[in-house]
XYZ file of C-alpha atoms in Angstrom:
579
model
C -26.034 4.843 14.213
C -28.449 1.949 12.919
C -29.169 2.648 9.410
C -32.679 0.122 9.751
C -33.599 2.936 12.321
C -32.266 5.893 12.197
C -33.190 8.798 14.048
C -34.128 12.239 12.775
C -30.538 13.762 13.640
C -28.978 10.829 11.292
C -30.991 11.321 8.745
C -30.227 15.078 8.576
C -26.650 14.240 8.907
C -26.367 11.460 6.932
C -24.746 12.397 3.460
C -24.150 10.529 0.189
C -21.408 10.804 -1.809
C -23.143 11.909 -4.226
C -24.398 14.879 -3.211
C -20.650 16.185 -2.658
C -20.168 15.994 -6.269
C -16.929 16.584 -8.273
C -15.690 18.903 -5.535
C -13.812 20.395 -7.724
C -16.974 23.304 -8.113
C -15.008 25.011 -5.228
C -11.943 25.802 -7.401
C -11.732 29.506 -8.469
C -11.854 30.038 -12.273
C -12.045 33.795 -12.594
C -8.951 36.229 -12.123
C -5.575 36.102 -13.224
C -3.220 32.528 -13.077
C -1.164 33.978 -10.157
C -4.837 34.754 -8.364
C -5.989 31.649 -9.277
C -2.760 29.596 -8.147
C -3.437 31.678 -4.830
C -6.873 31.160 -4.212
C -6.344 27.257 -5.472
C -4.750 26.839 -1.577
C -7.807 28.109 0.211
C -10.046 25.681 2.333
C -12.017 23.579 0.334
C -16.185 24.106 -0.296
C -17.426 22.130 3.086
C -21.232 23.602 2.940
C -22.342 20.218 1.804
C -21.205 18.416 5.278
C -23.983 19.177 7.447
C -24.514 19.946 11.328
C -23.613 17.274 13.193
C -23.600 18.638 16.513
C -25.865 15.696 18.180
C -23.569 12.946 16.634
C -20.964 10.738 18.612
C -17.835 11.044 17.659
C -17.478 7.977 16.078
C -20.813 9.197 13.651
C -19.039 12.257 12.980
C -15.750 10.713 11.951
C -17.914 8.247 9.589
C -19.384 11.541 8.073
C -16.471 13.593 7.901
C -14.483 10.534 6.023
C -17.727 10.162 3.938
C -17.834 13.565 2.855
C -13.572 14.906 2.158
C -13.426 17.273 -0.137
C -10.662 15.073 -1.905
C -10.542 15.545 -5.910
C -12.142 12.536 -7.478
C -9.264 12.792 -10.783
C -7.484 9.002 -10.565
C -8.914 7.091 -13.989
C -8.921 3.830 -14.510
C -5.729 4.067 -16.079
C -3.952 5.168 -12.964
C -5.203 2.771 -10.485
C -4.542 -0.357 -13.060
C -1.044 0.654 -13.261
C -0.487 1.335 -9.614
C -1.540 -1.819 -8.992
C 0.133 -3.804 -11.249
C 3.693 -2.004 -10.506
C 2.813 0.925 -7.682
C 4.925 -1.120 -5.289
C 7.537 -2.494 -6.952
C 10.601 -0.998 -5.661
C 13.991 -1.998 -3.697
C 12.211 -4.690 -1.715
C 12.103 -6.673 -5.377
C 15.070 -5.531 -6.975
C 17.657 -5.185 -4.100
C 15.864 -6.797 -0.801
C 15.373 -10.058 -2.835
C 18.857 -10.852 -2.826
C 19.383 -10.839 0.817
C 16.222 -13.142 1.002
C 17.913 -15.345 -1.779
C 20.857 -15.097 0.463
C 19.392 -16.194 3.562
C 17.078 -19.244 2.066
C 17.917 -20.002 -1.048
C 16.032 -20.345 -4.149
C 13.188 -22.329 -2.729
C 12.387 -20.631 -0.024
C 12.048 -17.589 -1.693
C 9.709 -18.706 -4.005
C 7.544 -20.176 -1.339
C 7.896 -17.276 1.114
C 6.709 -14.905 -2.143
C 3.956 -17.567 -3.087
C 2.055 -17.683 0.238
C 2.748 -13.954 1.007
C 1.517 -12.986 -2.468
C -1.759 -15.680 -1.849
C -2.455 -13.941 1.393
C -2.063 -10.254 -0.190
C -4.459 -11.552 -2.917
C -7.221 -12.397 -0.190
C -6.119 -9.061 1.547
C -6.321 -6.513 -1.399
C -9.708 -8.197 -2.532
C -10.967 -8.003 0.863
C -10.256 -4.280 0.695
C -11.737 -4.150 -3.304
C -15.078 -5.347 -1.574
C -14.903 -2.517 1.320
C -13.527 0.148 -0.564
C -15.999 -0.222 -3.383
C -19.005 0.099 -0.935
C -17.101 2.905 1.002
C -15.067 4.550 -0.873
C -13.943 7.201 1.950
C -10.966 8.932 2.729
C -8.631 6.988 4.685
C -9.486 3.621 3.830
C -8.703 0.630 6.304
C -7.826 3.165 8.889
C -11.310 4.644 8.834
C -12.726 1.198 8.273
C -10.648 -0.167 11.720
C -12.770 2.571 13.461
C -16.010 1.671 12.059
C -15.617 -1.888 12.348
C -13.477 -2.935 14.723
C -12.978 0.048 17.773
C -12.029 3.540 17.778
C -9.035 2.487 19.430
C -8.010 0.064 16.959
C -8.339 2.760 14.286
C -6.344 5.485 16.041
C -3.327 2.624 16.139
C -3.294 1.504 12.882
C -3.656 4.690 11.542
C -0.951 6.460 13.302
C 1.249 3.181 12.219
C 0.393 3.650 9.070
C 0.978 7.543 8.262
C 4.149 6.929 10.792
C 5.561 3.852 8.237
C 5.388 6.045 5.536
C 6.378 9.696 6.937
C 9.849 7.205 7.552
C 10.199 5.335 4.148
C 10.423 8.690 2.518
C 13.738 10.044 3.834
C 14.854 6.392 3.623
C 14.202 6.390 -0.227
C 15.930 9.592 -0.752
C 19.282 7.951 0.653
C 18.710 5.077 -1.167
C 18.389 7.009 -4.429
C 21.500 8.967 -3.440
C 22.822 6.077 -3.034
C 21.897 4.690 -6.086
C 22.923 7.315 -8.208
C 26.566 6.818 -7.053
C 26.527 3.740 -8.591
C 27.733 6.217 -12.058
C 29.502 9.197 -9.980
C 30.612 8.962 -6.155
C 32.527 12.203 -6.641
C 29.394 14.723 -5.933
C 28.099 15.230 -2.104
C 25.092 12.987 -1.329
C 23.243 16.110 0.040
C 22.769 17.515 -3.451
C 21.311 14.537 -4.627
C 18.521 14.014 -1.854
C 17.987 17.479 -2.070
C 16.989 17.783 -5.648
C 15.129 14.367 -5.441
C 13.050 15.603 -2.318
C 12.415 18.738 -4.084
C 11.160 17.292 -7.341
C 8.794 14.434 -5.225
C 7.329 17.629 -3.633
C 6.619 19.142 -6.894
C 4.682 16.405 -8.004
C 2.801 15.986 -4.848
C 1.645 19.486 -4.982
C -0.108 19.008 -8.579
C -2.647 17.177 -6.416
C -3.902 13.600 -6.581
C -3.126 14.304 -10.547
C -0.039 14.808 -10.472
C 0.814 11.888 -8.298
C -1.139 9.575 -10.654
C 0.838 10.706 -13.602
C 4.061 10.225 -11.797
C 2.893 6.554 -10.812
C 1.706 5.781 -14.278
C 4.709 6.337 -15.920
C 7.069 5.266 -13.442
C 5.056 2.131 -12.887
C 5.306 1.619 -16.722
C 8.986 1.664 -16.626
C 9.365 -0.743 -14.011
C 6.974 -3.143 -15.820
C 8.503 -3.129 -18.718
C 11.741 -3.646 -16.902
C 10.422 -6.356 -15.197
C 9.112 -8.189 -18.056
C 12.659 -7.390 -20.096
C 14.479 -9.379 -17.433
C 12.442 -12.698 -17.615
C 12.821 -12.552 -21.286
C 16.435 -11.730 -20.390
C 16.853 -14.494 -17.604
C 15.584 -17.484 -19.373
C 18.121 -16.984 -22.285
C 20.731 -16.740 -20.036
C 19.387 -19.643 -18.532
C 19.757 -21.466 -21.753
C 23.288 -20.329 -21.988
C 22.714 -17.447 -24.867
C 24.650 -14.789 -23.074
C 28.337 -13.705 -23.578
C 29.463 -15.834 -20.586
C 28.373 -19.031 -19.242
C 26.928 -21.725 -20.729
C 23.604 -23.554 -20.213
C 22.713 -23.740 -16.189
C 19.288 -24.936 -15.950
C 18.288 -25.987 -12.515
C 22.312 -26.472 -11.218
C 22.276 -24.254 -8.463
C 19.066 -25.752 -7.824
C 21.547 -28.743 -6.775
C 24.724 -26.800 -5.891
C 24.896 -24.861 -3.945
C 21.091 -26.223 -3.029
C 17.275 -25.089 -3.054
C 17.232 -24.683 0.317
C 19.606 -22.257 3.259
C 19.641 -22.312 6.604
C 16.860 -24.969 6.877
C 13.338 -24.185 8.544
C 14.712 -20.475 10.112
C 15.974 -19.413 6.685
C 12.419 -20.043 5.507
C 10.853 -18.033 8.209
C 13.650 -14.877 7.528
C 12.853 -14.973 3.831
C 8.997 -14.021 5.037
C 9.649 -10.666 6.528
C 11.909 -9.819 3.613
C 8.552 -10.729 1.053
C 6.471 -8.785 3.094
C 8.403 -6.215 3.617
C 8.449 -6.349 -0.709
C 5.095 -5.727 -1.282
C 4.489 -2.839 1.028
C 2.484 -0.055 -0.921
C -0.343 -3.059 -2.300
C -2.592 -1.830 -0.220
C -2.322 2.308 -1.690
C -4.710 1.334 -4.454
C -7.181 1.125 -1.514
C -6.184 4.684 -0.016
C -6.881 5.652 -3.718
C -10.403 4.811 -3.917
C -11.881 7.847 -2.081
C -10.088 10.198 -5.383
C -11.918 8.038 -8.232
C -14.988 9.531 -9.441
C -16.533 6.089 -10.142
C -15.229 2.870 -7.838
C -17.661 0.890 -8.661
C -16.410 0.837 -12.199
C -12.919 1.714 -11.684
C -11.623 -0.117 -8.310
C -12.989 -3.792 -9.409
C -10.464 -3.587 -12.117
C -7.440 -2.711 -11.079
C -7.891 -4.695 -7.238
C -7.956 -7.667 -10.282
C -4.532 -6.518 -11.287
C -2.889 -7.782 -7.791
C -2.822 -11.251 -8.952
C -1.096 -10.739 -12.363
C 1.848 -8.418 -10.310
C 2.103 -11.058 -8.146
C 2.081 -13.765 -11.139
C 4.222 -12.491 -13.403
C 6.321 -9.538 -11.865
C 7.357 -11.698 -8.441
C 6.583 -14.936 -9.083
C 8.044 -15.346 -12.834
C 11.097 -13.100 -11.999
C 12.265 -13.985 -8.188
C 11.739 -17.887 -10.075
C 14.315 -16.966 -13.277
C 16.874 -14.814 -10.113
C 17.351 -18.249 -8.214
C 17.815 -20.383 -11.590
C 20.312 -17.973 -12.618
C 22.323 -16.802 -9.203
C 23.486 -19.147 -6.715
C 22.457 -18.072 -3.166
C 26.326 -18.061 -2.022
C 27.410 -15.916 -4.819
C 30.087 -13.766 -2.900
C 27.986 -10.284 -4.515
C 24.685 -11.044 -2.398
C 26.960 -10.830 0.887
C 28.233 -7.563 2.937
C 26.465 -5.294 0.806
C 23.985 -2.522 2.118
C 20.222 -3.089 1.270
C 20.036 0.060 -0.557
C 23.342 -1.174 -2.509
C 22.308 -2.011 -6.315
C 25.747 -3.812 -6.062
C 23.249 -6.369 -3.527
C 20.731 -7.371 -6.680
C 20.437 -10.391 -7.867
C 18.946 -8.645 -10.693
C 22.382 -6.669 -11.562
C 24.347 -9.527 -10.402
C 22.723 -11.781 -12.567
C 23.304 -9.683 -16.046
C 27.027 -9.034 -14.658
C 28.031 -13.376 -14.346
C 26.691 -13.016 -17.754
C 29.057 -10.648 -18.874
C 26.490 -8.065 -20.221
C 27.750 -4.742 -19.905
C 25.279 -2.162 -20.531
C 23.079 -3.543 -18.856
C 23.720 -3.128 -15.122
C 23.564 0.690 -15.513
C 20.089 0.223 -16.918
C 18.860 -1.620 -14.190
C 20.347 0.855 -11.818
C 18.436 3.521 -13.713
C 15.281 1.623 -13.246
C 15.991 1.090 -9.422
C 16.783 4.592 -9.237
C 13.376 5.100 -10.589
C 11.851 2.317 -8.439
C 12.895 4.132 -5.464
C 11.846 7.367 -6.557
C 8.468 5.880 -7.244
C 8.152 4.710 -3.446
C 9.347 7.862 -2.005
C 6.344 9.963 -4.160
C 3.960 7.372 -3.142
C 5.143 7.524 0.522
C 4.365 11.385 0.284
C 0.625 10.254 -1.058
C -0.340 7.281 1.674
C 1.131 9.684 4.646
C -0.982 12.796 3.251
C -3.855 10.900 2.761
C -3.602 9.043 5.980
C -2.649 11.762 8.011
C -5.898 13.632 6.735
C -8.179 11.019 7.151
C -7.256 10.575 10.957
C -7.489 14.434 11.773
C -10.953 14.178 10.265
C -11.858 11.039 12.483
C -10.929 13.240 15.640
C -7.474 11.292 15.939
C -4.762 13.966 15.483
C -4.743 17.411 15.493
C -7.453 19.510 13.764
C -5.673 21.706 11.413
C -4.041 18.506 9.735
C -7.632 17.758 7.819
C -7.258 21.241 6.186
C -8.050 20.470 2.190
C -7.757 23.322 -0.290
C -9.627 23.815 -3.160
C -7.791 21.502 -5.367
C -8.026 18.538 -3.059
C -4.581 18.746 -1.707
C -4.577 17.850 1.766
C -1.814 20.757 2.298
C -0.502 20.305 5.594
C -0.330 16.960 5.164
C 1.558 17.082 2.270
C 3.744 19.453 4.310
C 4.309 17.245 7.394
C 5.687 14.627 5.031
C 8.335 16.944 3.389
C 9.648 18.470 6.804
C 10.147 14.537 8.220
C 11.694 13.990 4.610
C 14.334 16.067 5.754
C 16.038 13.711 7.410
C 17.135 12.608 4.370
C 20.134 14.927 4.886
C 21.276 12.561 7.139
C 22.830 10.911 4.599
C 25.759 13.808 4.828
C 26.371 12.168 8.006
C 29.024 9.754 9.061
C 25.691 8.151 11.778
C 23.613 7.809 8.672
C 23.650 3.971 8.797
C 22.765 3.425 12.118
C 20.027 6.315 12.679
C 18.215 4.599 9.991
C 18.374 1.673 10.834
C 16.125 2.474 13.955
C 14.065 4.706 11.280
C 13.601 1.660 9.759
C 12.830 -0.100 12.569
C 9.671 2.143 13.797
C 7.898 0.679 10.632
C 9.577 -3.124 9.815
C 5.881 -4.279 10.884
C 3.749 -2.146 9.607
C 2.363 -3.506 6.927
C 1.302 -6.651 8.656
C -0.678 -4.845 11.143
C -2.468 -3.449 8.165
C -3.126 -6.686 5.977
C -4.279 -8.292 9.226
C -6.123 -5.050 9.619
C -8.286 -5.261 6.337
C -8.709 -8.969 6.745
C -10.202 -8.556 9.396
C -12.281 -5.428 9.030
C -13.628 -7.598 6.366
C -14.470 -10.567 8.414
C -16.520 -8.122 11.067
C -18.422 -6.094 7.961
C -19.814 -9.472 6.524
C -21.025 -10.018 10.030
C -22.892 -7.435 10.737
C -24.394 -7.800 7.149
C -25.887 -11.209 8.541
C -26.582 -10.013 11.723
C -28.101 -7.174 10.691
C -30.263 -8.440 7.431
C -28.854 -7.147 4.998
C -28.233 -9.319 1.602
C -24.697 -9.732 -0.181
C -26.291 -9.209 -3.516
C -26.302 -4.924 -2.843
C -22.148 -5.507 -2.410
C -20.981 -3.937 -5.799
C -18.139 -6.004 -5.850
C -17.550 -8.966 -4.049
C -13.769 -10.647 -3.027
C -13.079 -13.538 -4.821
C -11.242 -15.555 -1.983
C -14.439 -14.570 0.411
C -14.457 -14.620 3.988
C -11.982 -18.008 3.404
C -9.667 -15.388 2.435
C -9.505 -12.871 4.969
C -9.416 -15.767 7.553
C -6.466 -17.146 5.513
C -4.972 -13.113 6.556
C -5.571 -13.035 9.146
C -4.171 -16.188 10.514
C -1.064 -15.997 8.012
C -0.199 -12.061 9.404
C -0.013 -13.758 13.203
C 2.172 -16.206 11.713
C 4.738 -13.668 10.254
C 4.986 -11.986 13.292
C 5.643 -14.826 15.346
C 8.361 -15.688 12.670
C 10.070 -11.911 12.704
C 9.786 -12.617 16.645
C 12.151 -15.331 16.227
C 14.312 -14.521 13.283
C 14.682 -10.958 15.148
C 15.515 -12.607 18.561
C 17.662 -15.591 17.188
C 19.504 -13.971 14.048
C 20.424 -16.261 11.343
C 24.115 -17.057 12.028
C 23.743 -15.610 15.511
C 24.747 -18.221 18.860
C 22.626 -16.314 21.111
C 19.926 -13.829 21.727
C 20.775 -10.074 20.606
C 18.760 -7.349 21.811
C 19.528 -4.910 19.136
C 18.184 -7.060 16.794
C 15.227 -8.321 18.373
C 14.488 -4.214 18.564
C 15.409 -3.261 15.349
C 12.909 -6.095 14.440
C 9.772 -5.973 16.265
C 9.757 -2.111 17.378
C 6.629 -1.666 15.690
C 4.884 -4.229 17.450
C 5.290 -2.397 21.219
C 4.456 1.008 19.083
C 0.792 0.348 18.238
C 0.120 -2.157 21.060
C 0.657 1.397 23.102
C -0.949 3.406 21.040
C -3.801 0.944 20.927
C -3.507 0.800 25.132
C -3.688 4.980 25.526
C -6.186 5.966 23.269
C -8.581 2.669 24.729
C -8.029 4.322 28.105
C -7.894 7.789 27.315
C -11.681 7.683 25.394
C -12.937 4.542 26.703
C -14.039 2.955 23.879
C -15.817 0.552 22.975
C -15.669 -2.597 20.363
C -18.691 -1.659 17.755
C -20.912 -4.198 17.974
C -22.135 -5.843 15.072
C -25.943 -4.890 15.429
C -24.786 -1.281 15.706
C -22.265 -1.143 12.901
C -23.023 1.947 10.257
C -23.308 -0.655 6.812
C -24.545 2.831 4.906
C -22.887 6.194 5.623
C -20.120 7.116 2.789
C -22.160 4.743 0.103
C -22.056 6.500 -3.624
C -24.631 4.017 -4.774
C -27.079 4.388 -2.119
C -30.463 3.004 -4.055
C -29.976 -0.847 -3.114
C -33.169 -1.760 -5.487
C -31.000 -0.544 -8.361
C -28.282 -1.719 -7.462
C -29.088 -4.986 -6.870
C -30.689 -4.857 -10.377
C -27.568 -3.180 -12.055
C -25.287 -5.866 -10.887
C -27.526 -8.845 -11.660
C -27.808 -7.218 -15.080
C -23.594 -7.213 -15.500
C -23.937 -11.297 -14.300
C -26.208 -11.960 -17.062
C -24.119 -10.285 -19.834
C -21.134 -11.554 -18.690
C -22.334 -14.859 -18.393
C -24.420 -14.913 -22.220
C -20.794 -14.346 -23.360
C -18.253 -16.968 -24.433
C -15.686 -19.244 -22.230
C -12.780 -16.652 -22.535
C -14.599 -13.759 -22.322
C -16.197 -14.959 -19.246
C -12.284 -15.583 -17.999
C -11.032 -12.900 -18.969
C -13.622 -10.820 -16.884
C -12.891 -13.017 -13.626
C -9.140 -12.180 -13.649
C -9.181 -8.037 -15.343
């Protein structure tokens, strides 16, 4: 489909956004509230999608993406806050002692630092797609488009499979959590009144999961922020025990553990931290204005990373030696394991270790309602594109893709596991289906990005009709996807040669790097099984599930924004570049 010559069939089948509207206009408003809450799970309004019967299927999978009847409800409110704190969750407050643990205080910092640099580049290099496509499914839809089919069907499937996993594996960990107070009631109870409340939320639609995140996110923010105020006077020896440390462990026990390999173990571990980023992305399709909204809160990656990693993971290896005897033989799911908790415990604080359990407990719960989101979504988005089965596009009326939503909860049954005396070492291969998957997707974007400016050039078109344009540029997504190759060949390494380990250990190495074999095949059978092709950048679709769709006004819109933002003062005009 060449949008500088289309043919009569793509024009007639070629849809903006715009003229699905609010779809919302499908939801029943007459009858009783029982009628209404009935007739709320019916399909949603679809007459605006048009024919497409003379389409390929890769132009029919741009339209149907284009065109979801998803509720456009997220405000600008919601997507800020995911961003800033939407991921923030045991990877931070738990996983970051085993990092600390296995590298010390320096290389956890500089594992963080160039992780957090590249998901910078990454989540701006989705802002700039996502704001000129802001369709359902996101980078998997964009891997299609951009790269091949193929490609698409892979990541896709990796992504809806990480997260249909990390739910049951966050209910455990918030049974587990909650024994931190009481280890006299059944984990089963727990998991099943925390599964049952995440699917409450998740069926109030895309509102009620942006409520949830909002306020959850705020919590952990505002916990996050409380400890650095918190670490740096116990740094200066203000707390009940201890006296002034400074930069001692720094010295003793030492920045650095384990040398080179430590480094290289402490990456997987930060990556592995800020899975989720990327959901503000996925989110972009339920906004009712990206252009406005998205710019914004893709901004807000760079202060989370600042401030909430950075700052805090800086004040945790001041204030807790990496051989403290807590960070060792504990289960990553084991608040015992923080160097957060640890941390306030040296210091002989004793309230509040049960507070920061209650805001891990809420961390967790936060990942599990946003795993329920990204797998709907995702799952959706690749039934629409032709890549699993039909029935799992179904959207009612309210937006909810339902059996989606639905798929999610029955795999979040596993959580029951937990009962069992195997529960350790079934999820650990859980686990291991999805250790990778969020570098296949950052390397993913990054490089979705790099083939959309492409075709731009190649096909004419100017970067002044991009509504928003990443920051970093196509030095960034490079920088992606050059630094994502690099973690994996580290995990290959650290997940062959354990730290500590004399020799090779297959169950490792698998545990490891089981994703990687996972969407190679899945790349492999779907290449063979529809023969597709790589898009070529002169035939590349650069138009179809464009809101703004008027490039003349566009153009002049944005050039108008410049030259106010520009006519205003130094810190105005700084503010603007960073929020």
């Amino acid at each position: 489909m060449n949008p500088n010559n289309p043919s009569k069939e793509d024009s007639n089948a070629k849809v903006s956004y715009e003229s699905a509207g609010n779809l919302e206009a499908g939801t029943v408003t007459e009858g009783s509230r029982f009628q209404r809450f009935k007739d709320s799970f019916k399909p949603a309004d679809l007459s605006h999608i048009p024919n497409y019967e003379n389409l390929t299927d890769l132009e029919k999978a741009a339209i149907a993406t284009a065109n979801s009847p998803l509720q456009r409800s997220l405000k600008t409110r919601h997507l800020k806050m995911i961003a800033i704190g939407g991921s923030i969750g045991t990877g931070l407050f738990i996983g970051s002692g085993k990092a600390l643990a296995n590298g010390g205080p320096a290389s956890l910092l500089i594992a963080f630092f160039l992780i957090g640099v590249m998901l910078y580049c990454t989540i701006q290099a989705l802002g700039e797609l996502t704001v000129r496509f802001p369709v359902s499914g996101a980078f998997s839809t964009f891997c299609t488009r951009f790269i091949d089919p193929a490609w698409g069907f892979a990541i896709g499937w990796n992504y809806g499979l990480q997260w249909l996993i990390v739910f049951p594996l966050e209910l455990v960990a918030a049974s587990m959590t909650i024994q931190y107070w009481n280890k006299d009631i059944n984990a089963a109870a727990w998991v099943a009144i925390f599964w049952a409340t995440i699917m409450v939320i998740n069926l109030f639609g895309v509102k009620g999961y942006g409520e949830a995140e909002f306020i959850f996110s705020l919590i952990k923010v505002v916990a996050v922020i409380g400890f650095i105020i918190l670490g740096i006077v116990i740094n200066c020896g203000g707390a009940p025990q201890g006296g002034y440390i400074g930069g001692t462990y720094w010295h003793t026990p030492g920045a650095f553990n384990h040398g080179f390999k430590g480094l290289c173990s402490v990456f997987v571990t930060g990556a592995f931290s800020f899975t989720g980023t990327e959901l503000v992305g996925l989110a972009a399709a339920e906004t009712s204005n990206p252009r406005k909204t998205m710019p914004a809160a893709i901004k807000q990656v760079f202060w989370r990373i600042t401030l909430f990693y950075l700052v805090s993971l800086a004040i945790v290896g001041l204030i807790v030696p990496y051989n403290d005897p807590q960070l060792f033989g504990a289960s990553s799911v084991d608040i015992a394991a923080s160097p957060f908790v640890i941390a306030v415990k040296n210091a002989g604080i004793k309230v509040l270790p049960s507070i920061m359990n209650a805001v891990v407990l809420i961390a967790v719960l936060s990942v599990g309602n946003s795993a329920v989101y990204g797998c709907s979504r995702t799952i959706s988005a690749l039934s629409a594109q032709g890549h699993a089965p039909k029935f799992l596009s179904y959207i009612d009326r309210q937006g909810r893709p339902i059996f989606g939503i639905m798929l999610s909860g029955l795999v979040g049954l596993l959580c029951f596991v937990a009962a069992s005396d195997k529960e350790s070492e079934v999820f650990a291969w859980l686990l291991a289906l999805t250790g990778l998957s969020s570098i296949f997707t950052w390397g993913s974007i990054c490089f979705c990005h790099i083939r959309f400016r492409a075709a731009m050039k190649v096909q004419g078109r100017s970067e002044n009709e991009l509504a928003f344009k990443s920051q970093p540029g196509l030095f960034g997504s490079y920088f992606g996807v050059i630094f994502n190759i690099l973690v994996l060949a580290a995990q290959f390494w650290t997940g062959l040669f354990p730290l500590g380990a004399p020799k090779a250990d297959v169950t490792s190495f698998f545990q490891a790097y089981l994703a990687a074999p996972i969407v190679l095949v899945c790349f492999v059978f779907y290449k063979i099984w529809k023969k597709t092709k790589f898009i070529s950048l002169e035939d590349m679709d650069l138009d179809t599930g464009r809101r703004e769709v008027d490039n003349e006004a566009l153009v002049a819109e944005i050039a108008e924004e410049k030259a106010y933002i520009q006519s205003k003062n130094f810190f105005y005009r700084t503010y603007r570049f960073w929020c």
